Amino acid sequence: MGGRIPTRGSRRGQRARGQRARGQRAGGGGQRARGAEGPGAEVAGPAPRGTGAGRARRSRGGGTQEGLGGGELGVEEPATAAVARAMSARNLGTELDLSWISKIQVNQPAVLRRAEQIQARRMVKKEWQAAWLLKAVTFIDLTTLSGDDTSSNVQRLCYKAKYPIREDLLKALNVHDKGLTTAAVCVYPARVCDAVKALKAAGSTIPVASVATGFPAGQTHLKTRLEEIRLAVEDGATEIDVVINRTLVLTGQWEALYDEIRQFRKACGEAHLKTILATGELGSLTNVYKASMIAMMAGSDFIKTSTGKETVNATFPVAIVMLRAIRDFFWKTGNKIGFKPAGGIRSAKDSLAWLSLIKEELGDEWLTPELFRIGASTLLSDIERQIYHHVTGRYAAYHDLPMS
């Protein structure tokens, strides 16, 4: 007799499912429909104009298997090759535009709602999770910034950067020939020579990043900070993570901040400039947005959340504000600026949430090592443990992953 006769209960269920589907299409998960596009809701200010043709694309399904890109267990090209190919493009900076900066106000409740959305998402599982964890490895700036760092510690770090996942695990996933490495290694200026020497001995072209400018406080004389950059570059660092003087932000000295970062950029020469905002010490989300914009105007190739030494480090509300600043700067100038969260990102689950955030806010174009990095020292260990579990069906004992 054909199909089922719909009862009132089944019709009610169909209507509810239809409403949920319409809500998901319209809002991508709830709060999206209330103005998460552009600077209107979370960041209120003048709508940037100019490069409308290149607006960042955003995914609607960041928390699903399809939304995060499917289940192909592969890496398109070695991370270091991608970085070498694409990071040649530099941000030349722009003139300081205080008229734009002065009008900005951040809608904190809207930012917090958006952050809750991201954190509440159900993450991918099984082969999709393994694929995205391998991708996350290629974004890591593998870091050691301890007072007891030695040449042997740095050598061990560099070896792990070149061989981040055990080869038998990669063979089980059929990606052993993809040249999987971390994006860079990050050390103190005094350890740059050790890192360059270790990577050269290993036959690796992984970039060496160095913190500088009185890391982590940034409270030394400007002349000293500039000399620290020059020495790190002379020793072989190709990326410099500078830290700003937070006093200039807290007292509203935007011109002075702009001038300092311009001098940092000049001291870097051909090395790429990553500017650490130390957002946990900036006082407000509005200050985070303004500092982000000033850093990009001054020529930063990346903006970075934290030193990892503050009480509050990389958080989703702060990241959303910084990503909206990056997007606004892109719309206004056509320049793509990289983003690097750092501090407190320790678990594989954390890394998936950050990848989902980047995909939704800036699009797939930013999911490359030349535009997205994760500063971490212990994250890689947990990712390798999760890969081990995916391949073997059990969690690794301490001796199973001796280099973690």
Short mmCIF file of C-alpha atoms in Angstrom, two decimals:
data_model
loop_
_atom_site.label_atom_id
_atom_site.label_comp_id
_atom_site.label_asym_id
_atom_site.label_seq_id
_atom_site.Cartn_x
_atom_site.Cartn_y
_atom_site.Cartn_z
CA MET A 1 0.00 0.00 0.00
CA GLY A 2 2.86 2.42 -0.58
CA GLY A 3 4.41 4.43 2.22
CA ARG A 4 3.58 5.07 5.86
CA ILE A 5 0.65 7.27 6.80
CA PRO A 6 2.18 10.26 8.63
CA THR A 7 0.82 10.71 12.13
CA ARG A 8 0.66 14.01 13.99
CA GLY A 9 3.73 13.03 15.99
CA SER A 10 5.76 12.17 12.90
CA ARG A 11 4.70 15.42 11.21
CA ARG A 12 5.80 17.35 14.28
CA GLY A 13 9.16 15.57 14.17
CA GLN A 14 9.55 16.42 10.49
CA ARG A 15 8.81 20.08 11.16
CA ALA A 16 11.36 20.15 13.99
CA ARG A 17 14.00 18.53 11.82
CA GLY A 18 13.27 21.00 9.04
CA GLN A 19 13.62 23.94 11.43
CA ARG A 20 16.93 22.61 12.70
CA ALA A 21 18.21 22.13 9.15
CA ARG A 22 17.16 25.66 8.15
CA GLY A 23 18.84 27.05 11.25
CA GLN A 24 22.05 25.22 10.48
CA ARG A 25 22.05 26.43 6.87
CA ALA A 26 21.39 29.99 7.90
CA GLY A 27 23.68 30.11 10.90
CA GLY A 28 26.29 27.38 10.68
CA GLY A 29 25.56 26.43 14.27
CA GLY A 30 23.43 29.06 15.99
CA GLN A 31 24.97 32.45 16.72
CA ARG A 32 26.33 32.80 13.20
CA ALA A 33 23.05 34.21 11.90
CA ARG A 34 23.28 37.16 14.27
CA GLY A 35 26.09 38.96 12.54
CA ALA A 36 29.25 36.88 12.71
CA GLU A 37 30.10 38.07 9.19
CA GLY A 38 32.50 40.94 8.75
CA PRO A 39 33.33 43.49 11.42
CA GLY A 40 29.69 44.23 12.23
CA ALA A 41 28.88 42.13 15.31
CA GLU A 42 32.02 41.15 17.17
CA VAL A 43 34.15 44.06 15.97
CA ALA A 44 32.36 47.33 15.30
CA GLY A 45 34.11 49.88 13.16
CA PRO A 46 34.34 51.33 9.66
CA ALA A 47 33.71 48.69 7.01
CA PRO A 48 37.00 48.20 5.14
CA ARG A 49 36.88 48.63 1.42
CA GLY A 50 39.25 47.90 -1.42
CA THR A 51 40.06 44.28 -2.26
CA GLY A 52 36.57 42.87 -2.36
CA ALA A 53 37.57 40.39 -5.05
CA GLY A 54 39.74 38.42 -2.69
CA ARG A 55 37.52 38.02 0.34
CA ALA A 56 38.34 35.09 2.55
CA ARG A 57 36.11 32.09 2.06
CA ARG A 58 34.63 30.42 5.09
CA SER A 59 33.35 26.92 5.67
CA ARG A 60 29.95 26.23 7.17
CA GLY A 61 30.71 22.78 8.51
CA GLY A 62 33.88 23.02 10.56
CA GLY A 63 32.76 20.45 13.11
CA THR A 64 31.83 17.64 10.72
CA GLN A 65 33.95 15.13 8.90
CA GLU A 66 33.11 16.71 5.55
CA GLY A 67 33.64 20.22 6.89
CA LEU A 68 37.18 19.51 8.02
CA GLY A 69 38.10 18.12 4.66
CA GLY A 70 37.31 14.41 4.42
CA GLY A 71 39.34 11.37 5.24
CA GLU A 72 42.28 11.38 2.89
CA LEU A 73 45.33 10.46 4.95
CA GLY A 74 47.87 12.58 3.15
CA VAL A 75 50.02 15.69 3.21
CA GLU A 76 50.07 17.61 -0.05
CA GLU A 77 53.75 18.51 0.11
CA PRO A 78 56.49 18.68 2.74
CA ALA A 79 55.79 21.49 5.18
CA THR A 80 59.24 23.00 4.70
CA ALA A 81 58.79 23.06 0.93
CA ALA A 82 55.50 24.90 1.29
CA VAL A 83 57.06 27.43 3.64
CA ALA A 84 60.07 28.00 1.38
CA ARG A 85 57.80 28.38 -1.64
CA ALA A 86 55.23 30.75 -0.20
CA MET A 87 56.84 32.72 2.63
CA SER A 88 58.90 34.73 0.16
CA ALA A 89 55.95 37.15 -0.02
CA ARG A 90 56.48 39.82 2.64
CA ASN A 91 54.10 42.26 4.23
CA LEU A 92 55.50 45.64 3.25
CA GLY A 93 53.20 47.37 5.69
CA THR A 94 51.10 50.50 5.20
CA GLU A 95 51.02 54.01 6.52
CA LEU A 96 49.63 54.39 10.03
CA ASP A 97 45.86 55.03 9.87
CA LEU A 98 44.79 56.23 13.31
CA SER A 99 41.37 57.31 12.02
CA TRP A 100 40.48 53.65 11.54
CA ILE A 101 41.97 52.54 14.84
CA SER A 102 40.18 55.19 16.89
CA LYS A 103 36.69 54.08 15.79
CA ILE A 104 37.05 50.41 16.71
CA GLN A 105 35.00 48.87 19.52
CA VAL A 106 34.77 45.13 20.17
CA ASN A 107 31.43 43.58 21.15
CA GLN A 108 32.67 41.27 23.90
CA PRO A 109 29.42 39.29 24.47
CA ALA A 110 29.25 38.46 20.76
CA VAL A 111 32.88 37.35 20.77
CA LEU A 112 32.30 35.11 23.79
CA ARG A 113 29.24 33.52 22.15
CA ARG A 114 31.28 32.76 19.04
CA ALA A 115 34.07 31.26 21.16
CA GLU A 116 31.56 29.00 22.94
CA GLN A 117 30.32 27.81 19.56
CA ILE A 118 33.77 26.68 18.49
CA GLN A 119 34.55 24.94 21.76
CA ALA A 120 31.20 23.12 21.81
CA ARG A 121 31.70 21.58 18.37
CA ARG A 122 31.94 17.83 18.06
CA MET A 123 35.35 17.01 16.61
CA VAL A 124 36.10 14.56 13.82
CA LYS A 125 36.87 10.90 14.56
CA LYS A 126 38.70 7.89 13.16
CA GLU A 127 40.52 8.36 9.84
CA TRP A 128 39.34 11.95 9.53
CA GLN A 129 40.87 12.75 12.89
CA ALA A 130 44.15 11.07 11.93
CA ALA A 131 44.31 13.06 8.69
CA TRP A 132 43.75 16.37 10.47
CA LEU A 133 46.21 15.56 13.22
CA LEU A 134 48.88 14.89 10.60
CA LYS A 135 48.03 18.23 9.04
CA ALA A 136 48.31 19.90 12.45
CA VAL A 137 51.88 18.60 12.75
CA THR A 138 52.89 20.66 9.71
CA PHE A 139 51.76 23.87 11.47
CA ILE A 140 53.75 23.40 14.67
CA ASP A 141 56.64 25.68 15.59
CA LEU A 142 58.33 23.12 17.82
CA THR A 143 59.59 25.19 20.72
CA THR A 144 61.99 25.07 23.64
CA LEU A 145 62.27 28.27 25.67
CA SER A 146 63.59 27.09 29.02
CA GLY A 147 66.32 28.51 31.18
CA ASP A 148 68.10 25.14 31.19
CA ASP A 149 68.24 24.73 27.39
CA THR A 150 71.52 23.22 26.18
CA SER A 151 72.95 22.33 22.78
CA SER A 152 71.92 18.69 23.33
CA ASN A 153 68.33 19.71 24.11
CA VAL A 154 68.20 21.75 20.92
CA GLN A 155 69.72 18.92 18.88
CA ARG A 156 67.04 16.56 20.19
CA LEU A 157 64.34 19.12 19.37
CA CYS A 158 65.61 19.46 15.80
CA TYR A 159 65.65 15.70 15.31
CA LYS A 160 62.05 15.52 16.51
CA ALA A 161 61.09 18.38 14.16
CA LYS A 162 62.43 16.41 11.19
CA TYR A 163 60.91 13.10 12.34
CA PRO A 164 57.78 14.16 14.26
CA ILE A 165 55.92 10.83 13.98
CA ARG A 166 57.40 7.33 14.18
CA GLU A 167 58.07 6.03 10.67
CA ASP A 168 56.25 2.73 11.20
CA LEU A 169 53.10 4.67 12.10
CA LEU A 170 53.42 6.79 8.97
CA LYS A 171 53.90 3.64 6.88
CA ALA A 172 50.72 2.17 8.35
CA LEU A 173 48.90 5.29 7.17
CA ASN A 174 50.71 5.26 3.80
CA VAL A 175 52.16 8.76 4.25
CA HIS A 176 55.77 7.82 5.00
CA ASP A 177 56.95 9.31 1.68
CA LYS A 178 55.30 12.73 2.16
CA GLY A 179 58.21 14.38 3.94
CA LEU A 180 56.18 15.20 7.04
CA THR A 181 57.96 17.70 9.33
CA THR A 182 57.03 20.48 11.68
CA ALA A 183 56.88 24.01 10.27
CA ALA A 184 59.87 25.34 12.23
CA VAL A 185 61.84 25.09 15.44
CA CYS A 186 61.80 28.03 17.85
CA VAL A 187 64.58 28.75 20.35
CA TYR A 188 66.25 31.56 22.30
CA PRO A 189 68.74 33.75 20.36
CA ALA A 190 71.70 32.13 22.11
CA ARG A 191 70.63 28.71 20.84
CA VAL A 192 70.09 29.67 17.17
CA CYS A 193 73.57 28.48 16.14
CA ASP A 194 72.93 25.11 17.80
CA ALA A 195 69.63 24.70 15.93
CA VAL A 196 71.08 25.71 12.56
CA LYS A 197 73.99 23.31 13.02
CA ALA A 198 71.75 20.41 14.10
CA LEU A 199 69.33 20.84 11.20
CA LYS A 200 72.16 21.15 8.70
CA ALA A 201 73.72 17.95 10.03
CA ALA A 202 70.35 16.22 9.63
CA GLY A 203 70.07 17.43 6.03
CA SER A 204 66.94 19.41 6.82
CA THR A 205 65.77 22.81 5.56
CA ILE A 206 63.30 23.39 8.41
CA PRO A 207 63.36 27.12 9.29
CA VAL A 208 64.84 28.26 12.59
CA ALA A 209 62.79 30.84 14.49
CA SER A 210 64.19 32.88 17.34
CA VAL A 211 62.41 34.92 19.99
CA ALA A 212 63.89 38.39 20.50
CA THR A 213 63.41 41.96 21.78
CA GLY A 214 63.70 41.18 25.46
CA PHE A 215 61.44 38.12 25.42
CA PRO A 216 59.13 37.64 27.25
CA ALA A 217 58.64 41.06 28.92
CA GLY A 218 59.96 43.37 26.20
CA GLN A 219 61.18 45.81 28.85
CA THR A 220 64.77 46.33 27.69
CA HIS A 221 66.14 49.36 25.85
CA LEU A 222 65.12 49.65 22.20
CA LYS A 223 68.75 49.63 21.05
CA THR A 224 69.31 46.33 22.87
CA ARG A 225 66.19 44.80 21.40
CA LEU A 226 67.16 45.75 17.86
CA GLU A 227 70.67 44.36 18.32
CA GLU A 228 69.21 41.08 19.58
CA ILE A 229 67.26 40.74 16.34
CA ARG A 230 70.33 41.42 14.21
CA LEU A 231 72.45 38.89 16.09
CA ALA A 232 69.79 36.17 15.75
CA VAL A 233 69.56 36.80 12.00
CA GLU A 234 73.37 36.72 11.66
CA ASP A 235 73.40 33.36 13.43
CA GLY A 236 70.96 31.91 10.89
CA ALA A 237 67.42 32.56 12.15
CA THR A 238 65.01 33.05 9.25
CA GLU A 239 62.00 33.92 11.41
CA ILE A 240 62.02 36.34 14.35
CA ASP A 241 59.31 36.29 17.03
CA VAL A 242 59.45 39.77 18.59
CA VAL A 243 57.50 40.82 21.65
CA ILE A 244 55.95 44.28 21.89
CA ASN A 245 56.23 46.71 24.77
CA ARG A 246 52.79 46.34 26.35
CA THR A 247 53.11 49.76 28.02
CA LEU A 248 52.61 51.41 24.63
CA VAL A 249 49.28 49.62 24.18
CA LEU A 250 48.00 50.21 27.69
CA THR A 251 48.76 53.94 27.46
CA GLY A 252 47.44 54.32 23.90
CA GLN A 253 50.78 55.27 22.33
CA TRP A 254 49.89 53.82 18.93
CA GLU A 255 52.35 55.90 16.91
CA ALA A 256 55.22 54.81 19.16
CA LEU A 257 54.16 51.16 18.85
CA TYR A 258 53.99 51.48 15.06
CA ASP A 259 57.45 53.07 14.93
CA GLU A 260 58.99 50.36 17.13
CA ILE A 261 57.61 47.52 15.04
CA ARG A 262 58.78 49.26 11.85
CA GLN A 263 62.28 49.29 13.32
CA PHE A 264 61.95 45.61 14.26
CA ARG A 265 61.02 44.81 10.70
CA LYS A 266 63.98 46.73 9.29
CA ALA A 267 66.34 44.90 11.69
CA CYS A 268 64.95 41.54 10.50
CA GLY A 269 66.18 42.11 6.96
CA GLU A 270 65.07 39.08 4.93
CA ALA A 271 63.88 37.18 8.01
CA HIS A 272 60.13 37.01 8.58
CA LEU A 273 58.69 39.05 11.42
CA LYS A 274 56.22 37.47 13.83
CA THR A 275 54.90 39.97 16.38
CA ILE A 276 53.86 38.67 19.80
CA LEU A 277 51.10 40.81 21.31
CA ALA A 278 51.03 39.14 24.76
CA THR A 279 47.25 39.50 24.70
CA GLY A 280 46.78 38.38 28.29
CA GLU A 281 48.39 41.66 29.37
CA LEU A 282 46.65 44.11 27.02
CA GLY A 283 43.65 44.81 29.23
CA SER A 284 40.75 44.49 26.74
CA LEU A 285 39.69 42.87 23.49
CA THR A 286 39.50 46.32 21.90
CA ASN A 287 43.20 46.80 22.69
CA VAL A 288 43.89 43.36 21.18
CA TYR A 289 42.23 44.41 17.92
CA LYS A 290 44.02 47.77 17.81
CA ALA A 291 47.43 46.24 18.59
CA SER A 292 46.84 43.59 15.90
CA MET A 293 46.05 46.23 13.32
CA ILE A 294 49.03 48.41 14.26
CA ALA A 295 51.35 45.39 14.02
CA MET A 296 50.09 44.57 10.54
CA MET A 297 50.29 48.18 9.37
CA ALA A 298 53.90 48.25 10.60
CA GLY A 299 54.87 45.24 8.46
CA SER A 300 54.42 42.12 10.60
CA ASP A 301 54.22 38.92 8.55
CA PHE A 302 52.49 37.12 11.46
CA ILE A 303 50.69 38.23 14.57
CA LYS A 304 51.00 35.93 17.57
CA THR A 305 48.85 35.70 20.68
CA SER A 306 51.29 35.13 23.52
CA THR A 307 54.77 34.39 24.74
CA GLY A 308 53.52 31.35 26.66
CA LYS A 309 54.86 32.94 29.83
CA GLU A 310 51.80 35.04 30.73
CA THR A 311 49.09 33.96 33.13
CA VAL A 312 46.55 33.94 30.25
CA ASN A 313 47.83 32.80 26.87
CA ALA A 314 46.05 31.69 23.68
CA THR A 315 42.26 31.80 24.13
CA PHE A 316 39.46 31.57 21.59
CA PRO A 317 37.95 35.02 22.29
CA VAL A 318 41.31 36.68 21.73
CA ALA A 319 41.91 34.57 18.62
CA ILE A 320 38.56 35.55 17.12
CA VAL A 321 39.36 39.25 17.54
CA MET A 322 42.83 38.82 16.00
CA LEU A 323 41.46 36.78 13.10
CA ARG A 324 38.81 39.41 12.39
CA ALA A 325 41.60 42.02 12.35
CA ILE A 326 43.55 39.88 9.87
CA ARG A 327 40.47 39.56 7.69
CA ASP A 328 39.74 43.29 7.82
CA PHE A 329 43.36 44.08 6.93
CA PHE A 330 43.15 41.65 4.01
CA TRP A 331 39.96 43.27 2.72
CA LYS A 332 41.53 46.73 3.00
CA THR A 333 45.00 46.01 1.57
CA GLY A 334 44.94 42.62 -0.15
CA ASN A 335 47.80 41.40 2.10
CA LYS A 336 47.45 38.03 3.83
CA ILE A 337 48.92 38.08 7.33
CA GLY A 338 49.68 34.90 9.24
CA PHE A 339 48.34 33.96 12.66
CA LYS A 340 50.09 32.05 15.44
CA PRO A 341 48.42 31.03 18.71
CA ALA A 342 50.88 30.01 21.40
CA GLY A 343 50.76 29.04 25.05
CA GLY A 344 48.54 26.40 26.61
CA ILE A 345 47.89 24.39 23.43
CA ARG A 346 48.84 20.94 24.66
CA SER A 347 46.34 18.33 23.43
CA ALA A 348 45.49 16.91 20.03
CA LYS A 349 41.87 17.91 20.64
CA ASP A 350 43.00 21.51 21.16
CA SER A 351 44.79 21.52 17.81
CA LEU A 352 41.67 20.31 15.98
CA ALA A 353 39.62 23.12 17.52
CA TRP A 354 42.18 25.68 16.37
CA LEU A 355 42.21 24.30 12.83
CA SER A 356 38.41 24.43 12.77
CA LEU A 357 38.48 28.06 13.92
CA ILE A 358 40.95 29.08 11.19
CA LYS A 359 38.96 27.26 8.52
CA GLU A 360 35.72 28.96 9.50
CA GLU A 361 37.07 32.47 10.08
CA LEU A 362 39.61 32.80 7.26
CA GLY A 363 39.06 29.81 4.96
CA ASP A 364 41.23 27.06 3.52
CA GLU A 365 43.72 29.58 2.10
CA TRP A 366 45.02 30.20 5.63
CA LEU A 367 45.43 26.49 6.44
CA THR A 368 49.03 26.42 5.24
CA PRO A 369 52.29 26.72 7.23
CA GLU A 370 53.06 30.07 5.64
CA LEU A 371 49.89 31.61 7.12
CA PHE A 372 49.15 29.55 10.22
CA ARG A 373 51.41 28.23 12.96
CA ILE A 374 50.91 26.77 16.42
CA GLY A 375 53.55 27.55 18.99
CA ALA A 376 53.91 24.50 21.24
CA SER A 377 56.41 22.33 23.06
CA THR A 378 54.27 19.38 24.25
CA LEU A 379 51.46 19.29 21.65
CA LEU A 380 53.39 17.06 19.26
CA SER A 381 53.71 14.34 21.90
CA ASP A 382 49.95 14.07 22.33
CA ILE A 383 49.35 14.09 18.58
CA GLU A 384 51.79 11.20 18.17
CA ARG A 385 50.02 9.29 20.95
CA GLN A 386 46.68 9.74 19.20
CA ILE A 387 48.15 8.57 15.89
CA TYR A 388 49.62 5.54 17.70
CA HIS A 389 46.18 4.75 19.12
CA HIS A 390 44.54 5.09 15.70
CA VAL A 391 47.04 2.66 14.13
CA THR A 392 47.37 0.07 16.91
CA GLY A 393 44.09 0.36 18.81
CA ARG A 394 45.84 0.97 22.13
CA TYR A 395 47.52 3.90 23.83
CA ALA A 396 51.30 4.10 23.88
CA ALA A 397 53.36 3.28 26.92
CA TYR A 398 56.13 5.70 27.81
CA HIS A 399 58.80 3.54 26.16
CA ASP A 400 56.78 3.24 22.91
CA LEU A 401 57.44 6.88 22.00
CA PRO A 402 60.85 7.59 23.51
CA MET A 403 61.39 10.88 21.66
CA SER A 404 58.10 12.42 22.82
#
